[in-house]
Short mmCIF file of C-alpha atoms and ligand atoms in Angstrom, two decimals:
data_model
loop_
_atom_site.label_atom_id
_atom_site.label_comp_id
_atom_site.label_asym_id
_atom_site.label_seq_id
_atom_site.Cartn_x
_atom_site.Cartn_y
_atom_site.Cartn_z
CA MET A 1 1.80 43.75 5.40
CA HIS A 2 3.51 40.44 6.15
CA ARG A 3 3.24 38.12 3.12
CA ILE A 4 2.70 34.42 3.78
CA VAL A 5 2.88 32.17 0.73
CA ILE A 6 1.81 28.53 1.07
CA VAL A 7 2.72 26.25 -1.84
CA GLY A 8 0.51 23.15 -2.10
CA GLY A 9 -3.19 23.13 -1.28
CA GLY A 10 -3.46 19.53 -0.09
CA ALA A 11 -4.41 17.99 3.25
CA GLY A 12 -2.05 20.30 5.18
CA GLY A 13 -1.66 23.37 2.94
CA LEU A 14 -5.35 24.03 2.34
CA GLU A 15 -6.17 23.70 6.02
CA LEU A 16 -3.34 26.09 6.95
CA ALA A 17 -4.38 28.66 4.33
CA THR A 18 -7.99 28.47 5.55
CA ARG A 19 -7.02 28.92 9.18
CA LEU A 20 -4.58 31.77 8.46
CA GLY A 21 -7.10 33.45 6.14
CA GLY A 22 -9.74 33.28 8.86
CA SER A 23 -7.43 34.88 11.43
CA LEU A 24 -4.62 37.01 9.94
CA GLY A 25 -6.21 37.51 6.51
CA LYS A 26 -9.61 38.55 7.83
CA ALA A 27 -8.09 40.94 10.38
CA GLY A 28 -5.87 42.51 7.69
CA CYS A 29 -2.71 41.54 9.60
CA ALA A 30 -1.14 39.49 6.82
CA GLN A 31 -1.57 38.74 3.16
CA VAL A 32 -2.06 34.99 2.77
CA THR A 33 -1.56 33.38 -0.67
CA LEU A 34 -2.05 29.74 -1.60
CA VAL A 35 -0.37 28.33 -4.71
CA ASP A 36 -1.35 25.01 -6.29
CA ARG A 37 -0.74 23.51 -9.71
CA TRP A 38 -4.42 22.46 -9.97
CA PRO A 39 -7.56 24.62 -9.70
CA THR A 40 -9.34 22.24 -7.31
CA HIS A 41 -8.60 20.25 -4.18
CA VAL A 42 -9.52 16.62 -3.55
CA TRP A 43 -8.45 15.03 -0.27
CA LYS A 44 -5.71 12.58 -1.29
CA PRO A 45 -6.83 9.63 0.88
CA LEU A 46 -9.96 9.47 -1.32
CA LEU A 47 -8.01 8.76 -4.51
CA HIS A 48 -8.41 4.96 -4.40
CA GLU A 49 -12.18 5.54 -4.33
CA VAL A 50 -11.86 7.87 -7.33
CA ALA A 51 -9.86 5.16 -9.12
CA THR A 52 -12.61 2.60 -8.61
CA GLY A 53 -15.42 5.03 -9.43
CA SER A 54 -17.09 4.80 -6.01
CA LEU A 55 -16.57 8.50 -5.36
CA ASP A 56 -18.16 11.24 -7.41
CA THR A 57 -15.23 13.58 -7.92
CA HIS A 58 -17.43 16.56 -8.83
CA ALA A 59 -19.16 16.34 -5.48
CA HIS A 60 -15.92 16.14 -3.51
CA GLN A 61 -13.77 18.85 -5.09
CA ILE A 62 -13.14 22.21 -3.48
CA THR A 63 -12.54 25.03 -5.96
CA TYR A 64 -9.55 26.95 -4.61
CA ALA A 65 -10.58 30.33 -6.07
CA ALA A 66 -14.02 30.30 -4.40
CA HIS A 67 -12.69 28.83 -1.17
CA ALA A 68 -10.00 31.53 -1.04
CA HIS A 69 -12.61 34.25 -1.56
CA TRP A 70 -14.75 32.96 1.31
CA HIS A 71 -11.79 32.45 3.65
CA HIS A 72 -9.90 35.73 3.15
CA PHE A 73 -6.82 34.54 1.27
CA SER A 74 -5.68 34.67 -2.37
CA PHE A 75 -5.23 31.75 -4.71
CA VAL A 76 -2.64 31.53 -7.47
CA GLN A 77 -2.68 28.61 -9.89
CA GLY A 78 0.64 27.32 -11.16
CA GLU A 79 3.44 24.89 -10.46
CA MET A 80 6.30 25.98 -8.22
CA LYS A 81 9.52 25.78 -10.27
CA GLY A 82 11.95 27.18 -7.72
CA VAL A 83 12.64 29.71 -4.99
CA GLU A 84 14.89 32.81 -5.18
CA ARG A 85 15.85 32.83 -1.52
CA GLY A 86 17.84 36.10 -1.66
CA ALA A 87 14.97 38.02 -3.24
CA ARG A 88 12.37 36.00 -1.27
CA GLN A 89 10.43 35.04 -4.36
CA VAL A 90 8.72 31.84 -5.46
CA ARG A 91 9.02 31.04 -9.16
CA ILE A 92 5.75 29.83 -10.65
CA GLY A 93 5.66 28.20 -14.07
CA ALA A 94 3.24 29.06 -16.86
CA VAL A 95 -0.18 27.39 -16.77
CA VAL A 96 -0.93 25.64 -20.05
CA ASP A 97 -4.05 23.88 -21.27
CA ALA A 98 -2.77 20.42 -22.24
CA GLU A 99 -6.14 19.49 -23.77
CA ASP A 100 -5.98 22.51 -26.06
CA GLY A 101 -2.60 21.77 -27.63
CA GLY A 102 -0.61 23.40 -24.81
CA THR A 103 -2.15 26.88 -25.09
CA GLU A 104 -0.67 29.20 -22.45
CA VAL A 105 -3.38 30.25 -20.02
CA LEU A 106 -1.14 32.14 -17.57
CA PRO A 107 2.50 33.18 -18.03
CA ALA A 108 5.33 32.27 -15.64
CA ARG A 109 5.39 34.59 -12.61
CA ASN A 110 7.30 35.31 -9.39
CA ILE A 111 5.51 35.78 -6.07
CA GLU A 112 7.16 37.61 -3.17
CA TYR A 113 7.04 36.28 0.37
CA ASP A 114 8.18 37.08 3.88
CA THR A 115 7.26 33.60 5.13
CA LEU A 116 7.14 30.63 2.76
CA VAL A 117 5.41 27.37 3.69
CA LEU A 118 6.16 24.38 1.48
CA ALA A 119 3.32 21.84 1.52
CA LEU A 120 3.90 20.06 -1.80
CA GLY A 121 3.09 16.56 -0.59
CA SER A 122 4.73 13.54 -2.17
CA ARG A 123 4.87 11.48 -5.34
CA THR A 124 5.42 7.83 -6.04
CA HIS A 125 8.92 6.48 -5.50
CA PHE A 126 9.74 3.80 -8.08
CA PHE A 127 13.10 2.93 -6.43
CA GLY A 128 14.65 2.69 -9.90
CA VAL A 129 12.81 -0.56 -10.73
CA PRO A 130 13.12 -1.03 -14.51
CA GLY A 131 9.90 -0.43 -16.41
CA ALA A 132 7.96 0.76 -13.34
CA GLU A 133 7.63 4.42 -14.33
CA GLU A 134 6.72 3.56 -17.94
CA ASN A 135 4.32 0.70 -17.33
CA ALA A 136 2.70 1.19 -13.91
CA ILE A 137 -0.06 3.61 -12.97
CA THR A 138 0.14 5.56 -9.73
CA LEU A 139 -2.33 7.30 -7.45
CA ASP A 140 -0.58 10.62 -6.93
CA SER A 141 -3.24 12.96 -8.25
CA LEU A 142 -6.88 13.17 -9.25
CA GLU A 143 -5.84 13.04 -12.90
CA GLN A 144 -3.99 9.74 -12.38
CA ALA A 145 -6.82 8.24 -10.33
CA GLU A 146 -9.27 9.12 -13.12
CA ARG A 147 -6.92 7.61 -15.71
CA LEU A 148 -6.75 4.39 -13.72
CA ARG A 149 -10.55 4.29 -13.44
CA LYS A 150 -10.94 4.62 -17.20
CA ARG A 151 -8.34 1.93 -17.87
CA LEU A 152 -10.05 -0.45 -15.45
CA LEU A 153 -13.40 0.15 -17.08
CA GLN A 154 -11.96 -0.30 -20.59
CA ALA A 155 -10.14 -3.50 -19.58
CA CYS A 156 -13.37 -4.96 -18.15
CA VAL A 157 -15.40 -4.00 -21.24
CA ARG A 158 -12.71 -5.55 -23.48
CA LYS A 159 -12.53 -8.82 -21.50
CA GLN A 160 -16.31 -9.05 -21.42
CA ALA A 161 -16.44 -8.71 -25.22
CA MET A 162 -13.85 -11.51 -25.48
CA ARG A 163 -15.92 -13.62 -23.13
CA GLU A 164 -18.96 -13.17 -25.31
CA GLY A 165 -16.77 -14.32 -28.19
CA GLY A 166 -16.11 -17.56 -26.29
CA LYS A 167 -12.84 -16.70 -24.49
CA CYS A 168 -13.04 -16.65 -20.69
CA GLU A 169 -10.17 -14.58 -19.34
CA PRO A 170 -10.15 -12.43 -16.21
CA VAL A 171 -8.82 -8.87 -16.02
CA GLN A 172 -5.42 -9.31 -14.39
CA LEU A 173 -4.44 -6.59 -11.93
CA ALA A 174 -1.15 -6.35 -10.08
CA ILE A 175 -0.84 -3.94 -7.16
CA ILE A 176 2.72 -3.34 -6.04
CA GLY A 177 3.00 -2.35 -2.40
CA ALA A 178 0.75 -3.60 0.40
CA GLY A 179 0.74 -0.44 2.48
CA ALA A 180 -2.54 1.36 3.21
CA THR A 181 -2.98 2.56 -0.40
CA GLY A 182 -2.44 -0.85 -2.03
CA VAL A 183 -4.60 -2.70 0.49
CA GLU A 184 -7.50 -0.22 0.34
CA LEU A 185 -7.36 -0.23 -3.45
CA ALA A 186 -7.48 -4.04 -3.61
CA ALA A 187 -10.59 -4.13 -1.42
CA GLU A 188 -12.24 -1.27 -3.30
CA LEU A 189 -11.68 -3.05 -6.64
CA ARG A 190 -13.95 -5.86 -5.49
CA ARG A 191 -16.73 -3.31 -4.96
CA MET A 192 -16.14 -2.03 -8.49
CA GLU A 193 -16.28 -5.58 -9.85
CA ALA A 194 -19.55 -6.34 -8.02
CA THR A 195 -21.22 -3.22 -9.44
CA PHE A 196 -19.90 -3.97 -12.94
CA ARG A 197 -21.48 -7.40 -12.65
CA GLN A 198 -24.75 -5.99 -11.38
CA PHE A 199 -25.05 -3.66 -14.39
CA GLY A 200 -23.79 -6.10 -16.99
CA VAL A 201 -20.40 -4.50 -17.69
CA LEU A 202 -19.09 -7.89 -16.56
CA SER A 203 -21.22 -11.00 -16.88
CA PRO A 204 -23.22 -11.73 -13.72
CA ASP A 205 -22.30 -15.44 -13.56
CA GLY A 206 -20.40 -15.30 -10.28
CA HIS A 207 -16.93 -16.00 -11.70
CA THR A 208 -14.20 -13.71 -10.42
CA SER A 209 -13.65 -11.40 -13.36
CA MET A 210 -10.82 -9.43 -11.81
CA ARG A 211 -7.76 -11.37 -10.73
CA ILE A 212 -6.05 -9.16 -8.17
CA THR A 213 -2.51 -9.83 -6.98
CA LEU A 214 -1.01 -7.76 -4.19
CA LEU A 215 2.80 -7.84 -4.07
CA GLU A 216 4.78 -6.80 -1.01
CA ALA A 217 8.55 -6.83 -0.50
CA GLY A 218 8.26 -6.86 3.31
CA SER A 219 7.47 -9.94 5.36
CA ARG A 220 3.82 -8.97 5.87
CA ILE A 221 1.19 -6.64 4.46
CA LEU A 222 0.73 -3.24 6.14
CA PRO A 223 4.30 -3.34 7.51
CA ALA A 224 3.91 0.06 9.21
CA LEU A 225 0.89 -1.09 11.24
CA THR A 226 0.59 -3.55 14.13
CA GLU A 227 0.84 -7.27 13.45
CA LYS A 228 -2.74 -7.84 14.59
CA VAL A 229 -4.08 -5.34 12.01
CA SER A 230 -1.88 -6.92 9.36
CA VAL A 231 -3.05 -10.49 10.11
CA SER A 232 -6.71 -9.49 10.21
CA THR A 233 -6.44 -7.53 6.95
CA HIS A 234 -4.58 -10.40 5.25
CA ALA A 235 -7.45 -12.76 6.12
CA SER A 236 -10.07 -10.26 4.93
CA LEU A 237 -8.32 -9.73 1.60
CA GLU A 238 -7.96 -13.46 1.03
CA GLY A 239 -11.66 -13.73 1.79
CA LEU A 240 -12.21 -11.22 -1.01
CA GLY A 241 -10.22 -13.43 -3.36
CA VAL A 242 -7.09 -11.26 -3.48
CA SER A 243 -3.83 -13.21 -4.02
CA ILE A 244 -1.12 -11.93 -1.71
CA SER A 245 2.61 -12.35 -2.16
CA VAL A 246 5.00 -11.18 0.59
CA SER A 247 8.79 -11.21 1.10
CA ASP A 248 9.41 -10.92 -2.63
CA SER A 249 10.39 -7.61 -4.18
CA VAL A 250 9.45 -6.55 -7.70
CA THR A 251 12.46 -6.39 -10.03
CA ARG A 252 10.85 -5.40 -13.33
CA VAL A 253 7.52 -4.10 -14.60
CA GLY A 254 6.66 -4.90 -18.18
CA PRO A 255 3.67 -3.78 -20.27
CA GLN A 256 1.83 -7.06 -19.52
CA SER A 257 3.57 -8.57 -16.49
CA VAL A 258 5.49 -8.02 -13.28
CA GLU A 259 8.65 -9.96 -12.39
CA THR A 260 9.84 -10.59 -8.85
CA LYS A 261 13.19 -11.39 -7.25
CA SER A 262 12.26 -15.05 -6.72
CA GLY A 263 11.61 -15.41 -10.48
CA HIS A 264 7.84 -15.28 -10.21
CA VAL A 265 6.09 -13.67 -13.23
CA VAL A 266 2.67 -12.17 -12.53
CA PRO A 267 0.59 -11.47 -15.65
CA ALA A 268 -0.93 -7.99 -15.48
CA ASP A 269 -3.25 -6.11 -17.82
CA ILE A 270 -2.88 -3.17 -15.45
CA THR A 271 -0.13 -2.62 -12.88
CA ILE A 272 -0.60 -0.13 -10.07
CA TRP A 273 2.45 1.07 -8.16
CA ALA A 274 1.66 1.91 -4.54
CA ALA A 275 5.02 1.27 -2.90
CA GLY A 276 6.86 4.18 -1.36
CA ILE A 277 6.89 7.93 -1.67
CA LYS A 278 9.33 10.77 -2.24
CA ALA A 279 8.88 14.53 -2.15
CA PRO A 280 8.82 16.45 -5.50
CA GLU A 281 12.19 16.89 -7.25
CA VAL A 282 11.83 20.67 -7.24
CA LEU A 283 12.60 20.67 -3.50
CA ALA A 284 16.01 19.09 -4.10
CA SER A 285 16.85 21.90 -6.51
CA LEU A 286 16.29 24.74 -4.00
CA ASP A 287 19.64 26.42 -3.64
CA GLY A 288 21.18 25.70 -0.21
CA VAL A 289 18.01 24.23 1.35
CA SER A 290 18.85 20.88 2.96
CA VAL A 291 16.77 17.89 1.99
CA ASN A 292 17.00 14.17 2.80
CA LYS A 293 17.43 11.26 0.36
CA ILE A 294 13.78 11.40 -0.67
CA ASN A 295 13.78 15.19 -1.28
CA GLN A 296 11.97 16.06 1.96
CA ILE A 297 12.92 19.43 3.47
CA LYS A 298 14.80 18.87 6.72
CA VAL A 299 12.96 20.87 9.35
CA SER A 300 13.52 21.60 13.05
CA SER A 301 10.85 21.06 15.71
CA SER A 302 9.36 24.46 14.78
CA LEU A 303 8.89 23.11 11.20
CA GLN A 304 11.41 25.70 9.95
CA SER A 305 13.90 24.64 7.32
CA GLU A 306 17.27 23.85 8.91
CA SER A 307 18.81 26.14 6.25
CA ASP A 308 16.42 29.12 6.12
CA GLU A 309 14.27 30.44 8.97
CA ASN A 310 11.85 32.09 6.50
CA ILE A 311 10.96 28.73 4.97
CA PHE A 312 8.67 26.25 6.74
CA ALA A 313 7.55 22.82 5.51
CA LEU A 314 4.74 20.50 6.53
CA GLY A 315 3.15 17.22 5.56
CA ASP A 316 4.67 14.60 3.27
CA CYS A 317 7.36 16.97 1.94
CA ALA A 318 8.84 17.66 5.40
CA SER A 319 11.37 15.52 7.23
CA CYS A 320 10.56 16.12 10.89
CA SER A 321 11.67 14.13 13.94
CA TRP A 322 8.98 12.44 15.99
CA THR A 323 11.12 10.57 18.54
CA SER A 324 14.89 10.13 18.67
CA GLU A 325 14.60 7.14 16.30
CA ARG A 326 11.49 7.87 14.25
CA MET A 327 10.36 10.54 11.84
CA VAL A 328 6.81 11.88 11.58
CA PRO A 329 5.07 9.54 9.09
CA PRO A 330 3.68 10.78 5.74
CA ARG A 331 0.02 10.76 6.72
CA ALA A 332 -2.93 13.07 6.44
CA GLN A 333 -3.24 13.15 10.23
CA ALA A 334 0.35 14.46 10.50
CA ALA A 335 -0.29 17.14 7.85
CA HIS A 336 -3.45 18.15 9.75
CA GLN A 337 -1.64 18.41 13.09
CA GLN A 338 1.18 20.40 11.50
CA ALA A 339 -1.32 22.81 9.91
CA ILE A 340 -2.84 23.46 13.35
CA PHE A 341 0.62 23.99 14.83
CA LEU A 342 1.79 26.29 12.03
CA HIS A 343 -1.35 28.40 12.24
CA LYS A 344 -0.44 29.33 15.82
CA ALA A 345 3.30 29.44 15.11
CA LEU A 346 3.01 31.90 12.21
CA ILE A 347 0.79 34.23 14.23
CA ALA A 348 3.42 34.09 16.99
CA ARG A 349 6.17 34.80 14.44
CA ILE A 350 4.39 37.91 13.14
CA GLU A 351 3.74 39.10 16.69
CA GLY A 352 7.39 38.50 17.61
CA ARG A 353 6.62 35.76 20.14
CA PRO A 354 8.45 32.39 20.38
CA ILE A 355 7.18 29.85 17.85
CA GLY A 356 7.23 26.73 20.05
CA SER A 357 7.77 23.10 19.04
CA PHE A 358 5.61 20.68 17.08
CA GLN A 359 4.90 17.35 18.77
CA TYR A 360 3.24 14.67 16.64
CA LYS A 361 0.55 12.59 18.38
CA ASP A 362 -0.24 9.27 16.75
CA HIS A 363 -3.98 8.58 16.91
CA GLY A 364 -3.62 5.22 15.16
CA SER A 365 -4.50 4.05 11.66
CA LEU A 366 -7.63 2.79 9.99
CA ILE A 367 -7.74 0.78 6.78
CA SER A 368 -10.91 0.68 4.72
CA LEU A 369 -11.80 -2.76 3.34
CA GLY A 370 -14.75 -1.90 1.13
CA SER A 371 -18.11 -0.26 1.65
CA SER A 372 -18.98 -1.56 5.10
CA THR A 373 -15.88 -2.63 6.95
CA ALA A 374 -12.53 -1.32 8.08
CA VAL A 375 -9.80 -2.43 10.44
CA GLY A 376 -7.18 -0.62 12.44
CA ASN A 377 -5.80 0.47 15.75
CA LEU A 378 -6.56 3.51 17.84
CA ALA A 379 -3.66 5.04 19.73
CA GLY A 380 -3.49 7.57 22.52
CA ILE A 381 -6.64 6.35 24.33
CA ALA A 382 -5.21 3.78 26.75
CA PRO A 383 -1.71 4.60 28.05
CA SER A 384 1.14 3.00 26.07
CA ARG A 385 -1.02 0.59 24.06
CA SER A 386 -3.28 0.75 21.03
CA ILE A 387 -6.83 -0.58 20.74
CA PHE A 388 -7.75 -2.90 17.87
CA VAL A 389 -10.98 -2.01 16.02
CA GLU A 390 -12.73 -3.63 13.08
CA GLY A 391 -16.05 -3.91 11.26
CA LEU A 392 -18.74 -1.31 10.94
CA ILE A 393 -17.55 0.79 13.88
CA ALA A 394 -14.08 1.02 12.36
CA LYS A 395 -15.65 1.93 9.00
CA ALA A 396 -17.70 4.71 10.65
CA MET A 397 -14.52 6.03 12.25
CA TYR A 398 -12.72 5.84 8.90
CA ALA A 399 -15.51 7.82 7.20
CA ALA A 400 -15.34 10.37 10.02
CA LEU A 401 -11.74 11.20 9.06
CA TYR A 402 -12.85 12.78 5.78
CA ARG A 403 -15.72 14.60 7.51
CA LYS A 404 -13.14 15.96 9.97
CA HIS A 405 -11.03 17.25 7.08
CA LEU A 406 -14.09 18.86 5.47
CA MET A 407 -15.00 20.46 8.77
CA ALA A 408 -11.48 21.80 9.23
CA VAL A 409 -11.49 23.48 5.82
CA SER A 410 -15.16 24.30 5.19
CA GLY A 411 -16.83 24.35 8.61
CA LEU A 412 -19.61 22.25 10.16
CA ARG A 413 -22.48 23.60 8.02
CA CYS A 414 -20.74 22.95 4.68
CA MET A 415 -19.63 19.51 5.84
CA LEU A 416 -23.23 18.57 6.74
CA VAL A 417 -24.59 19.94 3.44
CA ALA A 418 -21.92 17.98 1.52
CA LEU A 419 -22.80 14.83 3.47
CA ILE A 420 -26.53 15.13 2.75
CA ALA A 421 -25.94 16.08 -0.91
CA SER A 422 -23.67 13.10 -1.44
CA GLY A 423 -26.27 10.79 0.17
CA LEU A 424 -29.02 12.19 -2.08
CA ARG A 425 -26.88 11.87 -5.19
CA ARG A 426 -26.57 8.14 -4.55
CA VAL A 427 -30.33 7.63 -4.79
CA GLY A 428 -31.06 5.92 -8.10
CA ALA A 429 -27.40 5.89 -9.16
CA PRO A 430 -25.06 2.88 -9.41
CA ARG A 431 -22.64 2.54 -6.50
CA VAL A 432 -19.72 3.08 -8.83
CA LYS A 433 -19.41 5.18 -11.98
CA LEU A 434 -20.03 3.16 -15.17
CA HIS A 435 -18.84 5.59 -17.83
C1 LIG B 501 -4.79 6.41 -1.99
C2 LIG B 501 -4.23 7.05 -0.74
C3 LIG B 501 -4.83 6.76 0.50
C4 LIG B 501 -4.35 7.37 1.67
N1 LIG B 501 -4.98 7.09 2.85
C5 LIG B 501 -4.59 7.72 3.97
C6 LIG B 501 -5.28 7.50 5.21
O1 LIG B 501 -6.23 6.72 5.26
N2 LIG B 501 -4.85 8.16 6.31
C7 LIG B 501 -3.80 9.03 6.28
O2 LIG B 501 -3.44 9.62 7.32
N3 LIG B 501 -3.11 9.26 5.13
C8 LIG B 501 -3.47 8.62 3.99
N4 LIG B 501 -2.81 8.84 2.80
C9 LIG B 501 -1.63 9.75 2.83
C10 LIG B 501 -2.13 11.21 2.77
O3 LIG B 501 -2.94 11.39 1.64
C11 LIG B 501 -0.95 12.18 2.71
O4 LIG B 501 -0.09 11.90 3.79
C12 LIG B 501 -1.44 13.61 2.83
O5 LIG B 501 -2.30 13.94 1.76
C13 LIG B 501 -0.24 14.56 2.84
O6 LIG B 501 -0.71 15.87 2.88
P1 LIG B 501 0.15 17.05 2.24
O7 LIG B 501 -0.59 18.31 2.54
O8 LIG B 501 1.55 16.94 2.71
O9 LIG B 501 0.18 16.76 0.69
P2 LIG B 501 -1.00 16.52 -0.35
O10 LIG B 501 -2.28 16.31 0.31
O11 LIG B 501 -0.50 15.48 -1.28
O12 LIG B 501 -1.04 17.91 -1.12
C14 LIG B 501 0.03 18.40 -1.88
C15 LIG B 501 -0.48 19.51 -2.77
O13 LIG B 501 0.64 20.16 -3.37
C16 LIG B 501 0.35 20.41 -4.74
N5 LIG B 501 1.63 20.47 -5.44
C17 LIG B 501 2.54 19.50 -5.57
N6 LIG B 501 3.63 19.94 -6.24
C18 LIG B 501 3.39 21.25 -6.51
C19 LIG B 501 4.14 22.27 -7.18
N7 LIG B 501 5.38 22.04 -7.67
N8 LIG B 501 3.60 23.50 -7.28
C20 LIG B 501 2.35 23.76 -6.80
N9 LIG B 501 1.60 22.83 -6.16
C21 LIG B 501 2.11 21.60 -6.01
C22 LIG B 501 -0.54 19.24 -5.14
O14 LIG B 501 -1.34 19.57 -6.28
C23 LIG B 501 -1.39 19.04 -3.89
O15 LIG B 501 -2.57 19.80 -3.91
C24 LIG B 501 -3.24 8.25 1.61
C25 LIG B 501 -2.62 8.52 0.38
C26 LIG B 501 -3.11 7.92 -0.78
C27 LIG B 501 -2.44 8.23 -2.11
#
C-alpha cells in the first residue's frame, strides 16, 4: 500500500491528514500517517488568546491519537530530526518527559514513506538581534503561549502587591513587531487587564495597570495589509491606550528593557517578540533539498520539492510562488488552501494522473481587536479591489475562520457541539483565566 507520511499536524497538516484519511485511508488505498512533536493540536491563530487567558486551552485542543482513530489515519508522536531520502525514511527523535527529569517515553524511530509531506510550520525569526532569543517570549507553540500567560499573571500580581505597599508602578510590556500577531496581542491584553481589575488581581481604580508599547520597524503598523486597515487599527489601538512606535527597529533586548536604533529605551517587565518568521532549522539540514534563506522548502506549483518529487511541502514551511513577484504568504488560509489542493493532488499521484497546479486565492485579512471588534479587508468579492470591514460584523467573520477550521477537521456536528460547549463553559466563569 502507498505510504503517505505528513510531518506537522498544524493548520495545514492536520486538515490534509483528515481529508486523506477520510478518502484513501478509509478505502484502504493508502496508509496515511501524521507525525507531530506534540500529542494535541491547537489552531495557531488562537495562541494570542491562550497567552491572555481568554481561551480555555482544554476546550480547544484536538487529541491527535483519537482524531486519527476516527479519521482512518495513524498518529506518531515525535520530532522530525531528518530525512533519509535514499531509503525514503523520516527520522523521528525520542519522546522524553521533560517534567519527569527527561524520562524517555518513546525511543528514536524511522518511518518509511512513498510520499512525504512536510507541514512543519514556522518559528520566530529573531534576525540576530542581540538578547532577543534570551530575553523575549514568543508565541510559536501552546507551551510558549501558556508560559507568557503565567508570566503576565505573575507580573500583575507582583505589581499589585507593590501598589498595596505604596508604590504605584504599571506592568510594562513591549511587543516587538506590529504585524497581525503583535496587534491582536496588544488588543487582547487590554481585555486581560479589564478582567484582572474586575476580579481584584489588579486594583479596580481605573488607572492603566499595563503599559503596552508596540514597536514596529516599518513605516506603519500591519505593513502587509492595506493602508486603510493600518490607519484604522492604529487609531483603535491608541484608543485602547497602546503606545505605538514605527520606523524604528529594535537593536537590543535586555532583561528589563528594549533598545531601538534611534536610541530610544523602552522599559519592559516582559518583552514579546512577534516580528518575522522562519521555517524550522531541520529543513535546512535535509541533504540536497533546496531551501530559501528562511529555511522554507522551495516548491514548484504542484507543491513538490524542487529537488525531490517524493517530497511535498505546504503552509509556512513552503516557499511557493503566488505571482511572478510575490510568494504565497505564511497564513492559515494559505495552509488550508494547500491542504485542499494536496488532498486531490496526492490521490491523482497514486492513481497515476497529472497532479495539477496550486493557485493561491487571497480572501483578505481580518485583525481581531478584542472581544467585540475586528477590522480588515475582504478580497476576491469585487473584481480587482478589496472591501474594508470593521466592527461587530468583522469580528463575526473573524470568529467564523476558526469555526471553518474546526469544520474542515472535525465536521459540522463536532464544530457545533464545540461551539455550544464553549458558550456553556463561559457561564459563571471569568472572561479570562485567573490562575
Ligand atoms: C498569534 C498568531 C495569530 C495568527 N493569526 C492568523 C490569522 O488571523 N489568520 C491567518 O491566516 N494566519 C494567522 N496566523 C498564522 C498561521 O497561524 C500560520 O500561517 C499557520 O498556522 C501555518 O500553518 P502550518 O500548517 O504551516 O503550520 P502550523 O499550524 O504552525 O503547524 C505546524 C505543526 O508542525 C509541528 N512541528 C513543527 N516542527 C516539527 C518537527 N520537527 N517534528 C514534528 N512536528 C513538528 C508543530 O507542532 C505544529 O503542530 C497567526 C499566527 C500566530 C502565531
